[in-house]
Amino acid sequence: MLWIIGIGGAVAVAAVTVAAVWSGFAGLGTRSDRAAANEMLRLTAGLLGGRFRDRRDYPWYRRPAQYGTVEGELGGLGDLAYELYLMPRNAEDCPGRTMLRIRSQQGPRLAGGRSELVVFIPERAWHWPDRADPATLADHVPQTIAVVDGGGVPPDPS
């Protein structure tokens, strides 16, 4: 009887382990999914006048999880630089959303006396892959940076 319980327990542990590993790989997306997301980010970079950086261009310890990033500065809005990241589908809090990191190059002048602010683009406005329009994303980035440049913090209505 103990042999049967032991074998059954081993099979259950193996099944749970295989399912966990399988779901981890499934969350990474396919090669074509990554290529499509990077192409969308390239188009967004072109509309914003920014630069697309492939994830392999970063050192391994700063590398984004899955996709490349868009970097740039918005000259008409002061000294604010930005980085735009697409969050992976297996992110805990924000799968498929975009994260906008805004940095002041002249020190702490953003809301709350900070020199860096992280904002997520609202899910109702933009989400990967179902509402992934580069033009919509390119419209949201300068609007968000303008609010931050004015000393405010954009709301997250999602």
mmCIF file of C-alpha atoms in Angstrom:
data_model
loop_
_atom_site.group_PDB
_atom_site.id
_atom_site.type_symbol
_atom_site.label_atom_id
_atom_site.label_comp_id
_atom_site.label_asym_id
_atom_site.label_seq_id
_atom_site.Cartn_x
_atom_site.Cartn_y
_atom_site.Cartn_z
ATOM 1 C CA MET A 1 0.000 0.000 0.000
ATOM 2 C CA LEU A 2 2.853 2.395 0.829
ATOM 3 C CA TRP A 3 4.410 1.666 -2.546
ATOM 4 C CA ILE A 4 1.232 2.721 -4.341
ATOM 5 C CA ILE A 5 0.980 5.952 -2.322
ATOM 6 C CA GLY A 6 4.673 6.681 -2.962
ATOM 7 C CA ILE A 7 4.387 6.113 -6.706
ATOM 8 C CA GLY A 8 1.181 8.169 -6.874
ATOM 9 C CA GLY A 9 2.856 11.030 -4.980
ATOM 10 C CA ALA A 10 5.899 10.940 -7.276
ATOM 11 C CA VAL A 11 3.656 11.055 -10.348
ATOM 12 C CA ALA A 12 1.727 14.020 -8.890
ATOM 13 C CA VAL A 13 4.952 15.924 -8.127
ATOM 14 C CA ALA A 14 6.282 15.215 -11.635
ATOM 15 C CA ALA A 15 3.007 16.364 -13.231
ATOM 16 C CA VAL A 16 2.968 19.635 -11.263
ATOM 17 C CA THR A 17 6.621 20.279 -12.120
ATOM 18 C CA VAL A 18 6.061 19.664 -15.835
ATOM 19 C CA ALA A 19 2.976 21.909 -15.820
ATOM 20 C CA ALA A 20 4.897 24.733 -14.086
ATOM 21 C CA VAL A 21 7.809 24.540 -16.545
ATOM 22 C CA TRP A 22 5.419 24.344 -19.517
ATOM 23 C CA SER A 23 3.460 27.425 -18.389
ATOM 24 C CA GLY A 24 6.707 29.332 -17.861
ATOM 25 C CA PHE A 25 7.801 28.665 -21.429
ATOM 26 C CA ALA A 26 4.324 29.439 -22.773
ATOM 27 C CA GLY A 27 4.420 32.830 -21.021
ATOM 28 C CA LEU A 28 7.542 33.807 -22.923
ATOM 29 C CA GLY A 29 5.640 33.817 -26.185
ATOM 30 C CA THR A 30 6.709 32.524 -29.545
ATOM 31 C CA ARG A 31 9.489 33.808 -31.744
ATOM 32 C CA SER A 32 6.917 35.375 -34.088
ATOM 33 C CA ASP A 33 5.196 37.075 -31.111
ATOM 34 C CA ARG A 34 8.495 38.657 -30.068
ATOM 35 C CA ALA A 35 9.211 39.698 -33.661
ATOM 36 C CA ALA A 36 5.773 41.306 -33.999
ATOM 37 C CA ALA A 37 6.159 43.164 -30.691
ATOM 38 C CA ASN A 38 9.611 44.433 -31.645
ATOM 39 C CA GLU A 39 8.292 45.601 -35.009
ATOM 40 C CA MET A 40 5.461 47.452 -33.264
ATOM 41 C CA LEU A 41 8.031 49.109 -30.982
ATOM 42 C CA ARG A 42 10.160 50.060 -34.026
ATOM 43 C CA LEU A 43 7.137 51.728 -35.628
ATOM 44 C CA THR A 44 6.355 53.546 -32.377
ATOM 45 C CA ALA A 45 9.974 54.740 -32.156
ATOM 46 C CA GLY A 46 9.706 56.105 -35.682
ATOM 47 C CA LEU A 47 6.500 57.994 -34.859
ATOM 48 C CA LEU A 48 8.026 59.425 -31.667
ATOM 49 C CA GLY A 49 11.371 60.284 -33.231
ATOM 50 C CA GLY A 50 13.029 57.960 -30.706
ATOM 51 C CA ARG A 51 15.378 55.005 -31.002
ATOM 52 C CA PHE A 52 14.495 51.334 -30.864
ATOM 53 C CA ARG A 53 16.990 49.201 -28.932
ATOM 54 C CA ASP A 54 16.883 45.445 -29.167
ATOM 55 C CA ARG A 55 17.009 43.670 -25.826
ATOM 56 C CA ARG A 56 20.348 42.105 -26.784
ATOM 57 C CA ASP A 57 21.878 45.604 -27.002
ATOM 58 C CA TYR A 58 21.701 45.854 -23.199
ATOM 59 C CA PRO A 59 24.132 44.225 -20.780
ATOM 60 C CA TRP A 60 22.692 40.979 -19.450
ATOM 61 C CA TYR A 61 22.030 42.436 -15.975
ATOM 62 C CA ARG A 62 19.887 45.327 -17.356
ATOM 63 C CA ARG A 63 18.232 43.436 -20.200
ATOM 64 C CA PRO A 64 14.435 43.734 -20.585
ATOM 65 C CA ALA A 65 12.647 40.427 -20.177
ATOM 66 C CA GLN A 66 11.368 39.788 -23.670
ATOM 67 C CA TYR A 67 11.167 42.722 -26.039
ATOM 68 C CA GLY A 68 13.254 45.708 -27.024
ATOM 69 C CA THR A 69 12.675 49.257 -25.811
ATOM 70 C CA VAL A 70 12.089 52.702 -27.246
ATOM 71 C CA GLU A 71 14.331 55.460 -25.919
ATOM 72 C CA GLY A 72 14.314 59.155 -26.619
ATOM 73 C CA GLU A 73 14.002 62.711 -25.423
ATOM 74 C CA LEU A 74 11.196 65.108 -26.072
ATOM 75 C CA GLY A 75 12.993 68.370 -26.778
ATOM 76 C CA GLY A 76 9.916 70.602 -26.717
ATOM 77 C CA LEU A 77 9.055 69.457 -23.208
ATOM 78 C CA GLY A 78 12.302 70.284 -21.438
ATOM 79 C CA ASP A 79 15.005 67.921 -20.359
ATOM 80 C CA LEU A 80 12.957 64.766 -19.971
ATOM 81 C CA ALA A 81 14.249 61.467 -21.362
ATOM 82 C CA TYR A 82 12.032 58.421 -21.625
ATOM 83 C CA GLU A 83 12.228 54.666 -22.023
ATOM 84 C CA LEU A 84 9.198 52.703 -23.180
ATOM 85 C CA TYR A 85 8.962 49.006 -22.303
ATOM 86 C CA LEU A 86 6.419 46.398 -23.340
ATOM 87 C CA MET A 87 5.709 44.171 -20.353
ATOM 88 C CA PRO A 88 5.763 40.418 -21.023
ATOM 89 C CA ARG A 89 2.592 38.358 -21.005
ATOM 90 C CA ASN A 90 3.737 36.516 -17.893
ATOM 91 C CA ALA A 91 4.282 39.675 -15.807
ATOM 92 C CA GLU A 92 2.372 39.458 -12.524
ATOM 93 C CA ASP A 93 0.646 42.840 -12.293
ATOM 94 C CA CYS A 94 0.684 44.249 -15.794
ATOM 95 C CA PRO A 95 0.865 41.660 -18.594
ATOM 96 C CA GLY A 96 0.760 43.195 -22.048
ATOM 97 C CA ARG A 97 0.897 46.794 -20.827
ATOM 98 C CA THR A 98 3.525 49.389 -21.590
ATOM 99 C CA MET A 99 5.709 50.947 -18.937
ATOM 100 C CA LEU A 100 7.013 54.458 -19.490
ATOM 101 C CA ARG A 101 10.057 55.460 -17.428
ATOM 102 C CA ILE A 102 10.568 59.239 -17.457
ATOM 103 C CA ARG A 103 13.844 60.712 -16.199
ATOM 104 C CA SER A 104 14.802 64.300 -15.556
ATOM 105 C CA GLN A 105 18.338 64.986 -16.733
ATOM 106 C CA GLN A 106 18.660 68.040 -14.474
ATOM 107 C CA GLY A 107 17.990 66.336 -11.156
ATOM 108 C CA PRO A 108 14.859 66.005 -9.027
ATOM 109 C CA ARG A 109 12.179 68.149 -10.627
ATOM 110 C CA LEU A 110 9.344 65.708 -11.187
ATOM 111 C CA ALA A 111 6.309 65.267 -8.938
ATOM 112 C CA GLY A 112 7.275 64.555 -5.355
ATOM 113 C CA GLY A 113 10.817 65.856 -5.829
ATOM 114 C CA ARG A 114 11.874 62.803 -7.807
ATOM 115 C CA SER A 115 14.212 62.594 -10.761
ATOM 116 C CA GLU A 116 12.538 59.477 -12.201
ATOM 117 C CA LEU A 117 8.924 58.446 -12.556
ATOM 118 C CA VAL A 118 7.433 55.166 -13.826
ATOM 119 C CA VAL A 119 3.983 55.272 -15.409
ATOM 120 C CA PHE A 120 1.925 52.522 -17.055
ATOM 121 C CA ILE A 121 -0.120 53.424 -20.126
ATOM 122 C CA PRO A 122 -3.796 52.660 -19.295
ATOM 123 C CA GLU A 123 -4.904 49.220 -20.385
ATOM 124 C CA ARG A 124 -8.110 50.595 -21.897
ATOM 125 C CA ALA A 125 -6.043 52.757 -24.256
ATOM 126 C CA TRP A 126 -3.310 50.311 -25.236
ATOM 127 C CA HIS A 127 -2.679 46.606 -24.576
ATOM 128 C CA TRP A 128 -0.565 43.947 -26.299
ATOM 129 C CA PRO A 129 -1.631 42.282 -28.566
ATOM 130 C CA ASP A 130 -5.364 43.073 -28.783
ATOM 131 C CA ARG A 131 -5.126 46.909 -28.788
ATOM 132 C CA ALA A 132 -1.574 47.306 -30.077
ATOM 133 C CA ASP A 133 -1.664 50.346 -32.330
ATOM 134 C CA PRO A 134 1.703 52.144 -32.645
ATOM 135 C CA ALA A 135 -0.011 55.477 -33.414
ATOM 136 C CA THR A 136 -2.127 55.312 -30.249
ATOM 137 C CA LEU A 137 0.932 54.521 -28.175
ATOM 138 C CA ALA A 138 2.908 57.294 -29.859
ATOM 139 C CA ASP A 139 0.080 59.721 -28.942
ATOM 140 C CA HIS A 140 -0.010 58.661 -25.291
ATOM 141 C CA VAL A 141 3.718 59.022 -24.632
ATOM 142 C CA PRO A 142 3.998 62.797 -25.280
ATOM 143 C CA GLN A 143 0.702 63.448 -23.477
ATOM 144 C CA THR A 144 1.924 61.578 -20.417
ATOM 145 C CA ILE A 145 5.294 63.320 -20.493
ATOM 146 C CA ALA A 146 3.561 66.705 -20.802
ATOM 147 C CA VAL A 147 1.555 65.984 -17.630
ATOM 148 C CA VAL A 148 4.729 64.934 -15.823
ATOM 149 C CA ASP A 149 6.603 67.987 -17.148
ATOM 150 C CA GLY A 150 3.871 70.170 -15.670
ATOM 151 C CA GLY A 151 4.519 68.677 -12.237
ATOM 152 C CA GLY A 152 1.608 66.253 -12.210
ATOM 153 C CA VAL A 153 1.301 62.502 -11.966
ATOM 154 C CA PRO A 154 -0.876 60.913 -14.665
ATOM 155 C CA PRO A 155 -3.793 58.883 -13.283
ATOM 156 C CA ASP A 156 -3.920 55.153 -13.954
ATOM 157 C CA PRO A 157 -7.604 54.556 -14.694
ATOM 158 C CA SER A 158 -7.278 50.930 -15.715
#
